[in-house]
GROMACS .gro file of C-alpha atoms in nm:
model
  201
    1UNK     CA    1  -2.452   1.267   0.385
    2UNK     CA    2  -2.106   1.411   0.452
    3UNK     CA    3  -1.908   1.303   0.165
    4UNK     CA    4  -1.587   1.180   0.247
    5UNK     CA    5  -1.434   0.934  -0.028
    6UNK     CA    6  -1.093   1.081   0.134
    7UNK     CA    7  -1.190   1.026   0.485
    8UNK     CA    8  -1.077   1.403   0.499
    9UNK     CA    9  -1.320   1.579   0.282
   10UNK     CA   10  -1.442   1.887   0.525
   11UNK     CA   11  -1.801   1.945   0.464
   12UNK     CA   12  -1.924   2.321   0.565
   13UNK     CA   13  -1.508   2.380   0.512
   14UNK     CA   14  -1.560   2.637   0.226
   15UNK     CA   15  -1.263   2.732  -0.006
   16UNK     CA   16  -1.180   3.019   0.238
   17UNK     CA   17  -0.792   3.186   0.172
   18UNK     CA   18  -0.598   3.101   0.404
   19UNK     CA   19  -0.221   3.210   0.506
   20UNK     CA   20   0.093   2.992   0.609
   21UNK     CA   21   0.440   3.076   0.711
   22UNK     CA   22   0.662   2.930   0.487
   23UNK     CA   23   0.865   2.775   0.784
   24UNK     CA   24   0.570   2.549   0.891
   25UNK     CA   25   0.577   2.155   0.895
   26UNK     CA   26   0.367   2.174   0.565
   27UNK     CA   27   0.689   2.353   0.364
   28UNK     CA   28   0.914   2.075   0.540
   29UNK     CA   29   1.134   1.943   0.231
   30UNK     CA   30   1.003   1.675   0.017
   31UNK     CA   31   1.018   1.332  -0.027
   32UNK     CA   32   1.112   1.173  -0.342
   33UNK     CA   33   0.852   0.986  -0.475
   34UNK     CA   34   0.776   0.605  -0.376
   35UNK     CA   35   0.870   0.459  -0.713
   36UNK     CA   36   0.565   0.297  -0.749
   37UNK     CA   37   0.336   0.279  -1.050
   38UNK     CA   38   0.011   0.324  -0.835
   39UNK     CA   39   0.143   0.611  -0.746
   40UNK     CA   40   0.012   0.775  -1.027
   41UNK     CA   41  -0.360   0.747  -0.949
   42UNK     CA   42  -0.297   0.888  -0.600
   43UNK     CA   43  -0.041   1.163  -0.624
   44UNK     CA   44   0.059   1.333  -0.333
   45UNK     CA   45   0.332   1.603  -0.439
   46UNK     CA   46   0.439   1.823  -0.142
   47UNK     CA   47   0.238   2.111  -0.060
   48UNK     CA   48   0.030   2.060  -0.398
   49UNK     CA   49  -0.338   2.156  -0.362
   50UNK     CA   50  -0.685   2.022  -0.482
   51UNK     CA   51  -0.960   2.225  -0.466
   52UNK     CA   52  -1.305   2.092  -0.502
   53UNK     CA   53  -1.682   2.233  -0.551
   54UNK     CA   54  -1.937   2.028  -0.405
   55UNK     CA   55  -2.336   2.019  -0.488
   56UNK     CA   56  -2.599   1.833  -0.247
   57UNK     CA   57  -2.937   1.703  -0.376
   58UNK     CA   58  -3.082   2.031  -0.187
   59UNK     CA   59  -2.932   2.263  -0.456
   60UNK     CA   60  -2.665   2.354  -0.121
   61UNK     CA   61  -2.303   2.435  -0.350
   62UNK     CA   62  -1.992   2.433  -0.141
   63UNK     CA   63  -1.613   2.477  -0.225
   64UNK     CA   64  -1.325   2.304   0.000
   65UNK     CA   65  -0.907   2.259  -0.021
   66UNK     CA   66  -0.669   1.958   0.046
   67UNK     CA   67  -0.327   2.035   0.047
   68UNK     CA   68  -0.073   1.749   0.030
   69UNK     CA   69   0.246   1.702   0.228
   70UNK     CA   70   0.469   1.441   0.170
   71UNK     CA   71   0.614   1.245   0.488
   72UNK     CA   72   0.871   1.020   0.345
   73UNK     CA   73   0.894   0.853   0.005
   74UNK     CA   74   0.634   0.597   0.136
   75UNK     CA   75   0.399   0.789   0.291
   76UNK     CA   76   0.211   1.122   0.278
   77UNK     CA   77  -0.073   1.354   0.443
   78UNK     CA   78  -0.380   1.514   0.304
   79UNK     CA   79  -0.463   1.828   0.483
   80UNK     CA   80  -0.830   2.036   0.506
   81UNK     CA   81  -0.933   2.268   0.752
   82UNK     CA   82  -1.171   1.992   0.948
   83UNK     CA   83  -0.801   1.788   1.007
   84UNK     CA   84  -0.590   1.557   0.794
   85UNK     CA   85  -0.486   1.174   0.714
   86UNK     CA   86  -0.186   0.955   0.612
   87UNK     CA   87  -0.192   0.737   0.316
   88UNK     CA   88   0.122   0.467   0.251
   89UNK     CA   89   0.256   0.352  -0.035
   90UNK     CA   90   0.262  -0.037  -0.064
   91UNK     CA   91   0.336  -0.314  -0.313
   92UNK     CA   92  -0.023  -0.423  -0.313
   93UNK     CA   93  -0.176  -0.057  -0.320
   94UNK     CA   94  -0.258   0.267  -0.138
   95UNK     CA   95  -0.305   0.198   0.201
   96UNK     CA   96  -0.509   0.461   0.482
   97UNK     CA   97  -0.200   0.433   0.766
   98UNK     CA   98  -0.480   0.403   1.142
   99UNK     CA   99  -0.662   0.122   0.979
  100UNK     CA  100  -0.637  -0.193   0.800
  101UNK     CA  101  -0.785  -0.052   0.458
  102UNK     CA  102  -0.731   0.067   0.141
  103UNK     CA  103  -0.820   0.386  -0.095
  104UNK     CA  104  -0.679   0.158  -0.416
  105UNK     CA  105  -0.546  -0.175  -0.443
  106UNK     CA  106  -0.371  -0.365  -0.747
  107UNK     CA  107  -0.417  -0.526  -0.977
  108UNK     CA  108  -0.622  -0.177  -1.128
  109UNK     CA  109  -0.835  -0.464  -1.303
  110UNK     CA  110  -1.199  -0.491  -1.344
  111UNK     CA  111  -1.373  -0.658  -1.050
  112UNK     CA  112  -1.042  -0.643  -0.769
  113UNK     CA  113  -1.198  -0.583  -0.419
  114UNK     CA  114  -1.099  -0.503  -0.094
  115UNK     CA  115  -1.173  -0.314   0.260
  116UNK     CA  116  -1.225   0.024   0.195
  117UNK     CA  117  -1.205   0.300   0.420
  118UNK     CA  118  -1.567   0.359   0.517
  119UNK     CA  119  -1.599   0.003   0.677
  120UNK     CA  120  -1.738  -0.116   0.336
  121UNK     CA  121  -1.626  -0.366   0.055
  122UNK     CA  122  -1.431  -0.163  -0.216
  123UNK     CA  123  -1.417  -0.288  -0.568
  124UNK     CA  124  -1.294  -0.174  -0.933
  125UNK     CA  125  -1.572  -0.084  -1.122
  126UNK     CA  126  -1.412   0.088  -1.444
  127UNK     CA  127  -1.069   0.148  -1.576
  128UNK     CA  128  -0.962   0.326  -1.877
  129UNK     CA  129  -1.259   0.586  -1.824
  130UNK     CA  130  -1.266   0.941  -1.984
  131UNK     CA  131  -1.459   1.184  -1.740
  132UNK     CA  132  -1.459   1.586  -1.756
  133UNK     CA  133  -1.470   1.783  -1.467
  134UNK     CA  134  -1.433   2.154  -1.406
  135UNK     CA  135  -1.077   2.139  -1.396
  136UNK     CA  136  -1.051   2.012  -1.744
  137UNK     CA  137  -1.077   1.628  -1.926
  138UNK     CA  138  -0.913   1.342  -1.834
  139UNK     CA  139  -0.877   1.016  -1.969
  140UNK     CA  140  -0.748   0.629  -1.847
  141UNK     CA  141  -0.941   0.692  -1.527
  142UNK     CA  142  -1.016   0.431  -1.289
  143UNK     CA  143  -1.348   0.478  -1.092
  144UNK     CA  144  -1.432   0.217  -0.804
  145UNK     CA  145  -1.708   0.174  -0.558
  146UNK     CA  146  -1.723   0.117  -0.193
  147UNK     CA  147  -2.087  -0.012  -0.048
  148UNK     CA  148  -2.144  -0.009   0.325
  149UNK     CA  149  -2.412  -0.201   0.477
  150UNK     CA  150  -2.561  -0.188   0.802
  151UNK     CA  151  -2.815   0.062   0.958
  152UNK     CA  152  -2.631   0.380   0.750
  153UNK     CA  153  -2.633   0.247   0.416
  154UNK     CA  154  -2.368   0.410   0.202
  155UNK     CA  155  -2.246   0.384  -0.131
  156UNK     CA  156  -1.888   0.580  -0.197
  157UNK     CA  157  -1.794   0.639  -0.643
  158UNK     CA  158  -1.443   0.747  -0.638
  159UNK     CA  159  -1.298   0.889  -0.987
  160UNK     CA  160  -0.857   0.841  -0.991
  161UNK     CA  161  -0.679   0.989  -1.295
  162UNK     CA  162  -0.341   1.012  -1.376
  163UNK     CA  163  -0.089   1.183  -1.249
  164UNK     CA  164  -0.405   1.387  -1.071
  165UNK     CA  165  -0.557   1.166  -0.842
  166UNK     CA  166  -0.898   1.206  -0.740
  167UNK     CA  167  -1.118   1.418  -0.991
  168UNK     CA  168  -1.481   1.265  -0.884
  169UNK     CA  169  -1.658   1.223  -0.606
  170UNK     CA  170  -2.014   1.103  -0.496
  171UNK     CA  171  -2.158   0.963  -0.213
  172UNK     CA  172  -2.532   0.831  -0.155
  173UNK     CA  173  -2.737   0.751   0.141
  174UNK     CA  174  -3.063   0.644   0.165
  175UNK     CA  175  -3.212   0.955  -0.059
  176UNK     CA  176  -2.925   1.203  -0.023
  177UNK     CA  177  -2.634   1.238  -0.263
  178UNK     CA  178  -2.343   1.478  -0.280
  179UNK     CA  179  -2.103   1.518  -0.586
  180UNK     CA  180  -1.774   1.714  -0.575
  181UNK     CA  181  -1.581   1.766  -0.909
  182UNK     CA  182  -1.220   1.860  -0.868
  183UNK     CA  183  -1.206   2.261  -1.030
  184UNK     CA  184  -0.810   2.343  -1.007
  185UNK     CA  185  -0.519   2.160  -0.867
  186UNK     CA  186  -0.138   2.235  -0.841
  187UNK     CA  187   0.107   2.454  -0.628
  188UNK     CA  188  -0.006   2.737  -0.438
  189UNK     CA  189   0.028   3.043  -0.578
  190UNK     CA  190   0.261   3.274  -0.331
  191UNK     CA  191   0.206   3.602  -0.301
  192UNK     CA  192   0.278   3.911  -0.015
  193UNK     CA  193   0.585   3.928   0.172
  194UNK     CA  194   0.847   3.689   0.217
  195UNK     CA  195   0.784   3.440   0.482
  196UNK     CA  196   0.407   3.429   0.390
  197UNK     CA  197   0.202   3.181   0.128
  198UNK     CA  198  -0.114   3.335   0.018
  199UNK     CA  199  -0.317   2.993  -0.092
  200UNK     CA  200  -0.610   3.079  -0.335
  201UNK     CA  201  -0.861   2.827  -0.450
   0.00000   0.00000   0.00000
């Protein structure tokens, strides 16, 4: 299982350091936020970053990054060494911009569905969860799961917080599950000459 609740979670990407100039399309100026309320369970603050550590049934332990840029005030990229994706900002939720699906759709309510972006059914399973991760506790979580059926059976758990995002992940596939637990998140931390952003997991 490659676990991909983000459709842009690089497996084998490992939290390697990694340097940008600062004049690069990822340190354009930001947007102002959407406005929206949702907004808070998916957060994506201009050149933020997320790092995550990952842990297969093997025992296998793996680190990776996203780092957000923000397009417009409706719309906004996630970013990982294997590539990147656009989410949009919408009155009925949090929209994956190439496909007719969703990451999280109102009302955050017990039992709302819809097409999630593995090709499966998507539906709320928890809100107002407390879960604690490496990166610290967090409370009035909402957690959903997306089931896939067909001949790769997959089951997606998804973890949003507050004014975080995404702190849990798991995926499971016939007998193979993979769990990544978000372990720091916030603005990179420059460093070295000017012109240069030294990003550190």
């Amino acid at each position: 299982v490659c676990l991909s609740a983000l459709g842009v979670i690089a497996c084998g990407a490992c939290g390697e350091t990694s340097t940008t100039p600062t004049n690069s399309p990822t340190n354009a100026a930001p947007s102002a936020p959407s406005g929206l309320p949702i907004e808070r369970y998916f957060p994506i603050v201009h050149d933020h970053l997320w790092t995550y550590d990952s842990q297969s049934d093997d025992g296998a332990t793996n680190s990776f990054l996203v780092r957000a840029r923000r397009v417009r005030a409706e719309e906004g990229e996630l970013i990982t060494p294997r590539g990147s994706k656009r989410f949009a900002y919408m009155p009925e939720g949090i929209g994956v911009t190439d496909r007719a699906a969703f990451v999280l759709r109102l009302p955050l309510a017990i039992g709302t569905t819809w097409r999630g972006e593995h090709g499966g059914i998507s539906r709320i399973e928890t809100v107002g969860a407390t879960v604690n991760v490496a990166a610290g506790r967090f409370t009035d979580c909402v957690v959903t799961i997306e089931e896939r059926g067909g001949d790769v059976r997959a089951t997606y758990t998804t973890t949003f917080c507050p004014d975080v995002g995404i702190v849990l992940l798991e995926a499971e596939s016939g007998m193979q599950h993979e769990r990544a637990e978000l372990r720091s998140y916030g603005p990179p931390v420059v460093l070295g000459p000017p012109g240069t952003t030294l990003i550190q997991p």
